[in-house]
Coordinates of C-alpha atoms in Angstrom, one line a residue:
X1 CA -69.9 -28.7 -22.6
X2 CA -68.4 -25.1 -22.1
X3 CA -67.2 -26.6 -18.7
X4 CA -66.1 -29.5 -19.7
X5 CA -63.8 -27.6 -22.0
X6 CA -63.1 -25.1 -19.1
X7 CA -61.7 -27.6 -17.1
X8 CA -60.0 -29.2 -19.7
X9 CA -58.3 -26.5 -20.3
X10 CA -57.1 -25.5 -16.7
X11 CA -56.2 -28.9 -15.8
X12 CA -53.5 -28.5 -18.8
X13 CA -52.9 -25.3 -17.8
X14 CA -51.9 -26.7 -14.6
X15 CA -49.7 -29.6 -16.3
X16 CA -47.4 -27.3 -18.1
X17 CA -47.0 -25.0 -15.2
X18 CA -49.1 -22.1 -15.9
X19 CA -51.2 -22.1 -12.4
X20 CA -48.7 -20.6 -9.5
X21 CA -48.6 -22.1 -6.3
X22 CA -49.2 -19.5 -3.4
X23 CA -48.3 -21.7 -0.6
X24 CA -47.4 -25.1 0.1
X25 CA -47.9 -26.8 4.3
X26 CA -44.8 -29.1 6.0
X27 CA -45.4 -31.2 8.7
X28 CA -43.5 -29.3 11.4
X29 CA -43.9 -26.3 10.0
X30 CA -42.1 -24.1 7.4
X31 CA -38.7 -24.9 8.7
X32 CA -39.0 -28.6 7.7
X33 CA -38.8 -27.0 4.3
X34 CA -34.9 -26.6 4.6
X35 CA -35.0 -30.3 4.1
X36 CA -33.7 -30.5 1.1
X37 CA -31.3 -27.7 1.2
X38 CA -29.7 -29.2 5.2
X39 CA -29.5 -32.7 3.4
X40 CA -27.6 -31.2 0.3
X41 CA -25.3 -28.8 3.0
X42 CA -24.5 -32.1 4.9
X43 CA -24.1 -34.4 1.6
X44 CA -21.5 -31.7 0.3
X45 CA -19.7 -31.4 3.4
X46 CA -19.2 -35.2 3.8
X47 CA -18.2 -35.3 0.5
X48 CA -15.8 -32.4 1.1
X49 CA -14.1 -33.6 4.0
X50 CA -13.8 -37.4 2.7
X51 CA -12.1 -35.8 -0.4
X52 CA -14.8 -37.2 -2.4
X53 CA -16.2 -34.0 -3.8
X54 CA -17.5 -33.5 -8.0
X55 CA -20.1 -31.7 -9.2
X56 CA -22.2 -35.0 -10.2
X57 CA -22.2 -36.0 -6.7
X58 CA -23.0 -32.7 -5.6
X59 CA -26.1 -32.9 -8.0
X60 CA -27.2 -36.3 -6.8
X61 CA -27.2 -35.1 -3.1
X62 CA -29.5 -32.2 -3.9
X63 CA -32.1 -34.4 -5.8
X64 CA -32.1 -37.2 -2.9
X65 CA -32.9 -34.1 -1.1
X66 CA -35.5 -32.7 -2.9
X67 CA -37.1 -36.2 -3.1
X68 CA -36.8 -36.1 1.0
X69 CA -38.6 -33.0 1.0
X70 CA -42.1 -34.4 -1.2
X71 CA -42.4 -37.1 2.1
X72 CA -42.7 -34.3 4.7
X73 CA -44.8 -31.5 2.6
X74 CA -48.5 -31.8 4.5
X75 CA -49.9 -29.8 0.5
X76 CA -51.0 -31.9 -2.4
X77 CA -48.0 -33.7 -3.6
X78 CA -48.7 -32.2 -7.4
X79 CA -48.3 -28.5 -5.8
X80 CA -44.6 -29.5 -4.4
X81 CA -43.8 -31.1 -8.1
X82 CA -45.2 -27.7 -9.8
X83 CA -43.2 -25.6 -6.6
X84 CA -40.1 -27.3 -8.0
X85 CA -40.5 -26.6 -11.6
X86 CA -41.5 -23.1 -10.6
X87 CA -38.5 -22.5 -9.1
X88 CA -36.3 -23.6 -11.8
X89 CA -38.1 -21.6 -14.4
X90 CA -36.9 -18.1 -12.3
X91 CA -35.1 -15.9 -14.8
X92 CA -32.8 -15.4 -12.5
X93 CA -31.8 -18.9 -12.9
X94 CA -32.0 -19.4 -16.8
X95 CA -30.2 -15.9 -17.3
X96 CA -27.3 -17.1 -15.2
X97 CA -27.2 -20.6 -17.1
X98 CA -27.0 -19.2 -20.2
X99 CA -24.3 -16.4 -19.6
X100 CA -22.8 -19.0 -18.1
X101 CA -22.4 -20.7 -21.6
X102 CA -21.0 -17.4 -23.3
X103 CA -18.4 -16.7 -20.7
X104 CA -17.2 -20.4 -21.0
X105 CA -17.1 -20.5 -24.6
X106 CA -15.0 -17.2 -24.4
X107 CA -12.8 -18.3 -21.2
X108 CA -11.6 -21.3 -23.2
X109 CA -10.8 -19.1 -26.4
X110 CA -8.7 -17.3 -24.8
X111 CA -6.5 -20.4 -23.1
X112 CA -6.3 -22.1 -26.6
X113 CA -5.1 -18.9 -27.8
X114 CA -2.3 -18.9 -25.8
X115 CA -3.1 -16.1 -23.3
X116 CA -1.9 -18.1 -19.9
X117 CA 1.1 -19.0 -21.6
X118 CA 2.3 -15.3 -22.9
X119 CA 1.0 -14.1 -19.2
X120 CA 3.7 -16.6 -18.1
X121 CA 6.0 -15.5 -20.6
X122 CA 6.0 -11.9 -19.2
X123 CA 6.9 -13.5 -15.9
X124 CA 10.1 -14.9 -17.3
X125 CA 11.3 -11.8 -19.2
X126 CA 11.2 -9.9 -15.4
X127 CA 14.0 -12.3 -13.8
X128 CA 12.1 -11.6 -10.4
X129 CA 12.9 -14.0 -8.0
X130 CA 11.6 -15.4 -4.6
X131 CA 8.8 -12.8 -3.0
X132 CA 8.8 -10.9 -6.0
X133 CA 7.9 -14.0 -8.3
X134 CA 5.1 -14.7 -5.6
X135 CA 3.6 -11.0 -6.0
X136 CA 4.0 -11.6 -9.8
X137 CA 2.1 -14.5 -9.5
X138 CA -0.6 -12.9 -8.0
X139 CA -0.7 -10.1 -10.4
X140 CA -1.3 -12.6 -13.3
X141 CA -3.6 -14.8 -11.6
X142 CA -5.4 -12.4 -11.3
X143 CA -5.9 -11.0 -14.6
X144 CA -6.0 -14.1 -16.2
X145 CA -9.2 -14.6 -14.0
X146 CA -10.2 -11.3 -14.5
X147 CA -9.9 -12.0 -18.4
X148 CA -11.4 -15.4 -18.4
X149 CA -13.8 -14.8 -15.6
X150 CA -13.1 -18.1 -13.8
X151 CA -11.3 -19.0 -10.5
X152 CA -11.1 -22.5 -10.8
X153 CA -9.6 -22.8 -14.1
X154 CA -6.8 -20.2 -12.8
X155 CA -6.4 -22.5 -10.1
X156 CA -5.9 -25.1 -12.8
X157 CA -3.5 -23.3 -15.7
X158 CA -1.5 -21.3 -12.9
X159 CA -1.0 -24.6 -10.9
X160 CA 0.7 -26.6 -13.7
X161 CA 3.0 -23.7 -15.2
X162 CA 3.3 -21.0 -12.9
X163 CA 3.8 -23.3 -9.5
X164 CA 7.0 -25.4 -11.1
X165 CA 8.6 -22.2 -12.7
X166 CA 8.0 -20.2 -8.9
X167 CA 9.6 -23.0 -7.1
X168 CA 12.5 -22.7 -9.5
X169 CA 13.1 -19.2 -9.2
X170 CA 13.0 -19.7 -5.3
X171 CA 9.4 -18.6 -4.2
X172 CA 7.8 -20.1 -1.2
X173 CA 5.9 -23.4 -2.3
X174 CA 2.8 -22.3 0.7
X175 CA 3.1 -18.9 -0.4
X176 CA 3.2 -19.5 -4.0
X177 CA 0.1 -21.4 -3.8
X178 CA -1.9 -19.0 -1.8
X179 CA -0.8 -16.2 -4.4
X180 CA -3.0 -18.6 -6.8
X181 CA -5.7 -18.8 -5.2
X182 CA -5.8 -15.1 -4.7
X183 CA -5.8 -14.4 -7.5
X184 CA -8.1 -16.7 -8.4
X185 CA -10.1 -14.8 -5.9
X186 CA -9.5 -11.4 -6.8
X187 CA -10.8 -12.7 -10.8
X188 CA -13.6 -14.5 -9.2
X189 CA -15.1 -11.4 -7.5
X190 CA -14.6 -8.3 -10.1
X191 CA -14.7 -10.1 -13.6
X192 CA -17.7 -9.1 -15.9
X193 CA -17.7 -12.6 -17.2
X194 CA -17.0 -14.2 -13.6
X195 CA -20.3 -16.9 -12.8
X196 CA -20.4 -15.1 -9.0
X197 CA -20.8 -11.5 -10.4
X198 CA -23.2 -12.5 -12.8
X199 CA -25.2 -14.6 -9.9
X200 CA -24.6 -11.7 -7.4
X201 CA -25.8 -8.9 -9.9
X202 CA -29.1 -11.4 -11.1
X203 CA -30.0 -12.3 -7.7
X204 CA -29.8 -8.9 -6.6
X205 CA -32.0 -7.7 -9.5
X206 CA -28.8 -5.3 -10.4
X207 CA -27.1 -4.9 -13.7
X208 CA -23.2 -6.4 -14.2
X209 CA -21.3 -3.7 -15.0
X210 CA -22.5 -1.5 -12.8
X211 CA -22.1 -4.2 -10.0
X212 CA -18.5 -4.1 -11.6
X213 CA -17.8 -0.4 -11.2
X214 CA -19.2 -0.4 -8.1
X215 CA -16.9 -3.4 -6.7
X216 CA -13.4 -2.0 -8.0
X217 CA -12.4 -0.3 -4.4
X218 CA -13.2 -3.1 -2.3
X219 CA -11.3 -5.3 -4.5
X220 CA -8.2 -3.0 -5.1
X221 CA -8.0 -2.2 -1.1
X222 CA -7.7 -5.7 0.0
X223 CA -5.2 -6.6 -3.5
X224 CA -2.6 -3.7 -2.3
X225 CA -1.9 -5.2 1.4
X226 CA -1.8 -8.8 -0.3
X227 CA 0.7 -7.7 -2.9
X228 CA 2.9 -6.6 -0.3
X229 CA 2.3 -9.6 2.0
X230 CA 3.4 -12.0 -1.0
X231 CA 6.5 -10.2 -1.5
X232 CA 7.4 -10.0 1.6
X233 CA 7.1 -13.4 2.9
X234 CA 6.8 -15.1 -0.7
X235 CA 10.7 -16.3 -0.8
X236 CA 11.8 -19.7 -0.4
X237 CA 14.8 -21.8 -1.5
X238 CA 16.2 -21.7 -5.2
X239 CA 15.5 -24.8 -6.4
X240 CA 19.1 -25.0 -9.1
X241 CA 17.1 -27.0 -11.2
X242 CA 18.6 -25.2 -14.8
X243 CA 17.1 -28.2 -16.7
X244 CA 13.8 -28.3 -15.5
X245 CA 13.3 -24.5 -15.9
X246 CA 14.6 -24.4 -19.9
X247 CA 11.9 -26.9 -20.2
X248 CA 9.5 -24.5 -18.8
X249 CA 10.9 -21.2 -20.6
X250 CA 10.2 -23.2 -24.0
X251 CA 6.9 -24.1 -23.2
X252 CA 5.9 -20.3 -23.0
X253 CA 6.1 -18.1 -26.1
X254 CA 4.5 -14.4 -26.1
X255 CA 2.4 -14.8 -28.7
X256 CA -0.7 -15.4 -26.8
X257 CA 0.0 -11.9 -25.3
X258 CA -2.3 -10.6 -28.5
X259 CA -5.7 -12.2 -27.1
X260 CA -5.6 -9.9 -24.5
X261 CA -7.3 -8.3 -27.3
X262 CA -10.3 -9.6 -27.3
X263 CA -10.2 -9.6 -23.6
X264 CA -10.0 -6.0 -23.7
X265 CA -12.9 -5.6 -26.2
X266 CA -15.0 -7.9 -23.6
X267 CA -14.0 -5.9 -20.7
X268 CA -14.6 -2.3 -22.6
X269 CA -17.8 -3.2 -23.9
X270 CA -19.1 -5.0 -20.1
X271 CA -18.3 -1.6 -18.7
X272 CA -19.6 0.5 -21.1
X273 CA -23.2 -1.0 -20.4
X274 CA -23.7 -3.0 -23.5
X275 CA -25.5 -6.2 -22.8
X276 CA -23.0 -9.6 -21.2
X277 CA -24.4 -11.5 -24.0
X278 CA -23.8 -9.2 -26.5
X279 CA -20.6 -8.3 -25.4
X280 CA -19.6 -11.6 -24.9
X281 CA -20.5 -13.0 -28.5
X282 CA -18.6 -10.1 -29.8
X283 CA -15.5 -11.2 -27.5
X284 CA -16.2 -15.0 -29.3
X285 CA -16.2 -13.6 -32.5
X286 CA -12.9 -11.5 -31.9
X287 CA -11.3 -14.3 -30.2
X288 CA -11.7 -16.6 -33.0
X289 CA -10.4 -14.1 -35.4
X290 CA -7.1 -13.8 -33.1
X291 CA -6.9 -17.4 -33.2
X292 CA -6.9 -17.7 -37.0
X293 CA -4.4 -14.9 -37.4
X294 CA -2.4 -16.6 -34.7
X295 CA -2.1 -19.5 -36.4
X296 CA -3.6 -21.5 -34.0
X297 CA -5.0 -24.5 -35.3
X298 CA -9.0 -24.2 -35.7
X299 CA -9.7 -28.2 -34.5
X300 CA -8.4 -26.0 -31.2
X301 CA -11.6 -23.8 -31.6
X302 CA -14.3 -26.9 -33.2
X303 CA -13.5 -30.4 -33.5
X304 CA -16.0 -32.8 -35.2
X305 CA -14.6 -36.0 -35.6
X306 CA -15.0 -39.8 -35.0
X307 CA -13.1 -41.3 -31.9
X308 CA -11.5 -44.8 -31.3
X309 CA -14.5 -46.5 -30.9
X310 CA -16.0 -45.2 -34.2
X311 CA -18.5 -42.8 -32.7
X312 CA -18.8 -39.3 -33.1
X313 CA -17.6 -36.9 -31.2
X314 CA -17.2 -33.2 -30.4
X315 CA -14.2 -31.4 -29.1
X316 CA -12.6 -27.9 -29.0
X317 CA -13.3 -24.6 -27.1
X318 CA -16.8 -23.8 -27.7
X319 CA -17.4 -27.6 -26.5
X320 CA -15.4 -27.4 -24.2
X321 CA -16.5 -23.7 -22.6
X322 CA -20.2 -25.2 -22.5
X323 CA -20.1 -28.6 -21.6
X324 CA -17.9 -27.4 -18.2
X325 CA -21.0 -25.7 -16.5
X326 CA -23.7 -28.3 -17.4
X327 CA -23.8 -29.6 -14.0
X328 CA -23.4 -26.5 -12.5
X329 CA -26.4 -25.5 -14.2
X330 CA -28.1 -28.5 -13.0
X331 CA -27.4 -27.9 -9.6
X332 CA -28.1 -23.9 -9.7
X333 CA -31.5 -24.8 -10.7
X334 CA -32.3 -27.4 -8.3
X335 CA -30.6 -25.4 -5.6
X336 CA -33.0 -22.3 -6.9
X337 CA -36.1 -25.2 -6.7
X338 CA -35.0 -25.8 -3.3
X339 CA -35.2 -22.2 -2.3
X340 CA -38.2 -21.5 -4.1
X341 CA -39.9 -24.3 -1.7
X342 CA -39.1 -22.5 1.2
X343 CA -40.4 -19.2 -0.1
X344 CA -43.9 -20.9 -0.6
X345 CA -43.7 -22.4 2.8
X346 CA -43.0 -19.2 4.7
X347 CA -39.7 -20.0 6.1
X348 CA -38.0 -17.0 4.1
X349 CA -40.3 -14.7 5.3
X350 CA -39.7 -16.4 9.0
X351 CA -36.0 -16.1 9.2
X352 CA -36.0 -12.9 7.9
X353 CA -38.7 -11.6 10.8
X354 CA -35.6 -13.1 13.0
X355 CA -32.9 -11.2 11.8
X356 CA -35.0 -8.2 11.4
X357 CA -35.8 -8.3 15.1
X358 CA -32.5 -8.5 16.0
X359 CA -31.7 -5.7 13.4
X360 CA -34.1 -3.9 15.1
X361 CA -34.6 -0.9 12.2
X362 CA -30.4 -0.6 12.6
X363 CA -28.6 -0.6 9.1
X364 CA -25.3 -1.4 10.6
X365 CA -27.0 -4.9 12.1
X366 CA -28.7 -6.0 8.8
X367 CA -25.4 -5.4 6.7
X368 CA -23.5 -7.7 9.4
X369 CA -26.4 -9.6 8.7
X370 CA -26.1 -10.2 5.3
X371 CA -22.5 -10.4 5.9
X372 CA -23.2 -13.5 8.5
X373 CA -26.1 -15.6 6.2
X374 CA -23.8 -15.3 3.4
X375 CA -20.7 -16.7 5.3
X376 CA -22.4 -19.0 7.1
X377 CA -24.0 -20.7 4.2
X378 CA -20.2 -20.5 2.1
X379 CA -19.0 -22.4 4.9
X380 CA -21.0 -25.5 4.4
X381 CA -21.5 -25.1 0.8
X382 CA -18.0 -25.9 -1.1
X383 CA -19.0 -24.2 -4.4
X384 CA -19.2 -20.5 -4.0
X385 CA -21.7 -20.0 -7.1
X386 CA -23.9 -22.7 -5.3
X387 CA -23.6 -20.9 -2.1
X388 CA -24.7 -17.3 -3.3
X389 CA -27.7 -18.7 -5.4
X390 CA -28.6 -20.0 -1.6
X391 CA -28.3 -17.2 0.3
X392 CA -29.0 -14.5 -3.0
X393 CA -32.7 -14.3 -2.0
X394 CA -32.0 -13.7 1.9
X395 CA -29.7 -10.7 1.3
X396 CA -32.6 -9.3 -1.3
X397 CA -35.2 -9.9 1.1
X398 CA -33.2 -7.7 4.3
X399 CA -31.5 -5.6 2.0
X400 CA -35.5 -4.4 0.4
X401 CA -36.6 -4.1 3.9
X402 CA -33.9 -1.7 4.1
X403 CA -33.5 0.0 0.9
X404 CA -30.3 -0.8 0.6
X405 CA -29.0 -0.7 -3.2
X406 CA -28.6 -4.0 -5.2
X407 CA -25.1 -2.7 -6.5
X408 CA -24.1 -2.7 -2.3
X409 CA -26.0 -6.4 -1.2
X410 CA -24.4 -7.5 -4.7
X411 CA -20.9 -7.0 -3.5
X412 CA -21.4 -8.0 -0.1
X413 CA -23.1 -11.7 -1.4
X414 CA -20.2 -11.9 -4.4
X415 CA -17.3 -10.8 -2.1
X416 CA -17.4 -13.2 1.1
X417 CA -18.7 -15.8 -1.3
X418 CA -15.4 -14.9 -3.7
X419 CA -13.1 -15.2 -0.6
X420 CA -14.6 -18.2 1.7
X421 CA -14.7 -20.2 -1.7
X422 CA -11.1 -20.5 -1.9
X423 CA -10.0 -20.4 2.0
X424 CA -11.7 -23.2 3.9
X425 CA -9.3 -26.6 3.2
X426 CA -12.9 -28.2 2.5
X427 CA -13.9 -25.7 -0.5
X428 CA -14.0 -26.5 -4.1
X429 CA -11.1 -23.7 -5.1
X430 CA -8.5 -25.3 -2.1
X431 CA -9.0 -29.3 -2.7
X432 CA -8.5 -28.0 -6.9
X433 CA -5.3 -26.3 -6.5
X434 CA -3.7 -29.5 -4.3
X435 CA -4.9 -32.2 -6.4
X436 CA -3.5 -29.6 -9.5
X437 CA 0.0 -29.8 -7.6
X438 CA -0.4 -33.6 -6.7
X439 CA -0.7 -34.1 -10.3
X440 CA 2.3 -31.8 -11.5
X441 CA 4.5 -33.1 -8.8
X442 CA 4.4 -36.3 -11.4
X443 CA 6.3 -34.6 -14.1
X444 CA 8.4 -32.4 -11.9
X445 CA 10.0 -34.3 -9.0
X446 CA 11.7 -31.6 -7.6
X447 CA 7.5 -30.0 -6.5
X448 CA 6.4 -30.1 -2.7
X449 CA 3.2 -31.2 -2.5
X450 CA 1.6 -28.1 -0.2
X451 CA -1.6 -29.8 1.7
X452 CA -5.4 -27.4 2.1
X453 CA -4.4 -27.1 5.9
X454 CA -1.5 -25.7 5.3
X455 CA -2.2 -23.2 2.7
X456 CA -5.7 -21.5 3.9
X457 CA -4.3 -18.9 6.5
X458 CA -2.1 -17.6 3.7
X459 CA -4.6 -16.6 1.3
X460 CA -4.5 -12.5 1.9
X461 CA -6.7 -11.4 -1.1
X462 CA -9.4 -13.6 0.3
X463 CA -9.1 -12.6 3.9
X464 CA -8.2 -8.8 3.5
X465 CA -11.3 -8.8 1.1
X466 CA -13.5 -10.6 4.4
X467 CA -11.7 -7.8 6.6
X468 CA -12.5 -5.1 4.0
X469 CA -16.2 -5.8 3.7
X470 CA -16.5 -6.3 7.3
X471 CA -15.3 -2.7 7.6
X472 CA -17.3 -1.5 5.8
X473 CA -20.5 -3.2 7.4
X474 CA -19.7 -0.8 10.6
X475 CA -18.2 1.5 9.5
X476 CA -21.3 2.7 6.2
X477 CA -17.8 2.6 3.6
X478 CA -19.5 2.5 0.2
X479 CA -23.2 2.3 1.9
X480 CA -25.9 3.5 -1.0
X481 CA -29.4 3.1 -0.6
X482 CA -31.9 3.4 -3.4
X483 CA -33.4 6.4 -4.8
X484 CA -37.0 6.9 -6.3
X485 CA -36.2 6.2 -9.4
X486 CA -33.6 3.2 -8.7
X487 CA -30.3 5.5 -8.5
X488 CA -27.5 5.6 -6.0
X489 CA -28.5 7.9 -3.3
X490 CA -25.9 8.7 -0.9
X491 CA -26.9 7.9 2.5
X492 CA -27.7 11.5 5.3
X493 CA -25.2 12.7 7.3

């Protein structure tokens, strides 16, 4: 009877996922286990270069490919199933899901405060034209994406007011563009809340705000040459169109200048080493104050209500600020699945023996090594937060073998993912900001419509901060290895 019960009880054991699995056998060997990750890379960059590109569809593509990958695995078909679930259940996953959640709720305070449109405001009250507006541009982009933590809604909010007022006071449609995306770029890659520091830092076992502090020079060195670049060849035609921009000088008010506040609590208390979460909730919390004394109105912040059709419904910021990463949630996880599968069948530890060999013991080759996985893999995959999840457990697996500190293989996976995510005219960021000026073009006639190929080589912040990393690759810039004790240790001269 005592067996009986035994068995009983690790059979349910093994239902609910308590028994790991040590190993799972492909048919062709451990590569075949990059099924399921090749089909998704493939799926993403069909979809990307059809122009048929969403998050749903990228989600669909990597569950037909983990459902490819069951048909090829040689191991009981259960132990693939319980692989899968295994590697969604990695904290590194769930912790990044649900600051995820926090930094969306707080990213989409801060816009229904008003903060992009006093940012914008400040714009005004300088009178810069031409280059200068462009530099401007790229000065608020990126602190609105510093502040809010997210590249593609910069992209978004900068496209529709920023892009018609630049064109009016004569900058460079190309230019003016690019200056949006690199700023989305330089928000993307040092902001506390940003979804590709907080993957870079978890993947890397490596807390945010040191990753942060850590990440400041590399970010600044490429932003001065950039800010320079946009001035100088950011000036185009003045467009003369008085009417169009007193429509866009009422729109703005500086009001929403006073959420910076809470972005500034956020921001103190991320670098102080409090806890994202905590320091996030407390950034809600402020936020929400700001509003009310704003006089924003609260249906802004929660909106319960009943819709057309009768049904209910829910609407507002916090809504809003979750509901945008539930299918990038989905697809983190399956993508972690994915790579989970191919640590079980070996093919990690496979491709890293490759790399190592041609490392050969030298630092300088597994940095450019790191440097080239992460790249490559941000080439294929159009979503930079999907591509460093990918190649996150390659750069800790060299960089261990190495000692290299997780602050230092954090920035090199969360700054060439940053850049290449808004560069390529295939990625995510790109494809965003032309559809954004496709659509304003419709209530401003007087917009060019500037195309991805046109607008890529442009993009300094994203390629000075490629250059700046590469650099330091050769050159040991910033190099830190880890101590006994997990500090910063300098390395010998």
């Amino acid at each position: 009877m005592k067996e009986d019960e035994k068995k009983q009880q690790q059979d349910a054991e093994e239902a609910i996922g308590k028994k790991d699995i040590e190993f799972l056998a492909f048919h062709g060997g451990p590569f075949t286990a990059t099924l399921p990750l090749v089909f998704f890379i493939i799926w993403a960059i069909s979809l990307s270069v059809t122009k048929l590109v969403t998050e749903e569809a990228l989600v669909l593509g990597m569950v037909i490919g983990v459902a490819l990958g069951l048909f090829f695995c040689k191991s009981v078909w259960k132990d693939y199933a319980q692989g899968l679930v295994e590697g969604m259940a990695q904290p590194i996953g769930i912790i990044a899901v649900i600051a995820w959640f926090w930094a969306g709720m707080f990213a989409k305070l801060l816009a229904a405060g008003g903060l992009v449109e006093g940012l914008i405001w400040v714009g005004f009250e300088t009178g810069l034209e031409g280059g200068y507006i462009a530099g401007l541009t790229f000065l608020l982009a990126g602190v609105f994406s510093t502040a809010v933590g997210t590249g593609y809604g910069t992209v978004a909010t900068f496209g529709i007011l920023m892009f018609p007022a630049g064109i009016i006071l004569g900058a460079d449609p190309v230019i003016l563009l690019a200056a949006i995306l690199s700023g989305a770029v330089f928000g993307d890659n040092l902001a506390p809340v940003s979804d590709t520091t907080i993957v870079s830092a978890t993947t890397q076992e490596a807390d945010v705000p040191g990753v942060v502090r850590s990440r400041f020079k590399y970010s600044i060195t490429a932003a001065i040459p950039a800010l320079i670049l946009f001035v100088i060849f950011g000036g185009g035609e003045q467009s003369g169109n008085e009417e169009a921009f007193k429509q866009l000088q009422e729109q703005v008010t500086p009001t929403g200048l006073l959420m910076l506040i809470p972005f500034a609590i956020v921001l103190t208390l991320a670098l102080s080493g409090r806890h994202l979460l905590t320091s996030l909730t407390i950034g809600i919390v402020s936020s929400i104050l700001m509003i009310i004394v704003i006089g924003v109105p609260l249906r802004k912040v929660l909106h319960i209500y009943r819709n057309d059709a009768g049904e209910a419904a829910i609407g507002g910021a916090l809504m809003n600020g979750i509901g945008g990463y539930f299918n990038m949630a989905i697809l983190i996880l399956f993508i972690l699945a994915a790579a989970h599968l191919m640590e079980l069948a070996g093919t990690m530890e496979a491709i890293k023996n490759f790399f190592l060999k041609i490392i050969n013991g030298v630092v300088k080759r597994a940095e450019l090594s790191i440097f080239a996985i992460v790249a490559f893999l941000n080439v294929f995959i159009t979503i930079n937060t999907a591509a460093e999840i990918t190649a996150g457990p390659f750069v800790r697996k060299i960089g261990k073998e190495f000692n290299i500190h997780p602050y230092r293989r954090a920035n090199f996976l969360d700054t060439v993912s940053s850049s290449l995510g808004y560069i390529f005219p295939w990625s995510g960021g790109v494809l965003l900001a032309w559809a954004t000026i496709k659509g304003a073009a419709k209530d401003y006639d007087f917009l060019p419509v500037v195309g991805p190929t046109e607008v890529f080589p442009f993009v300094f912040q994203g390629w000075f901060l490629l250059l700046v990393m590469f650099i330091s690759a050769i050159t040991g810039w910033g190099l830190r290895y880890t101590g006994k004790n997990g500090e910063e240790v300098k390395p010998e001269k």
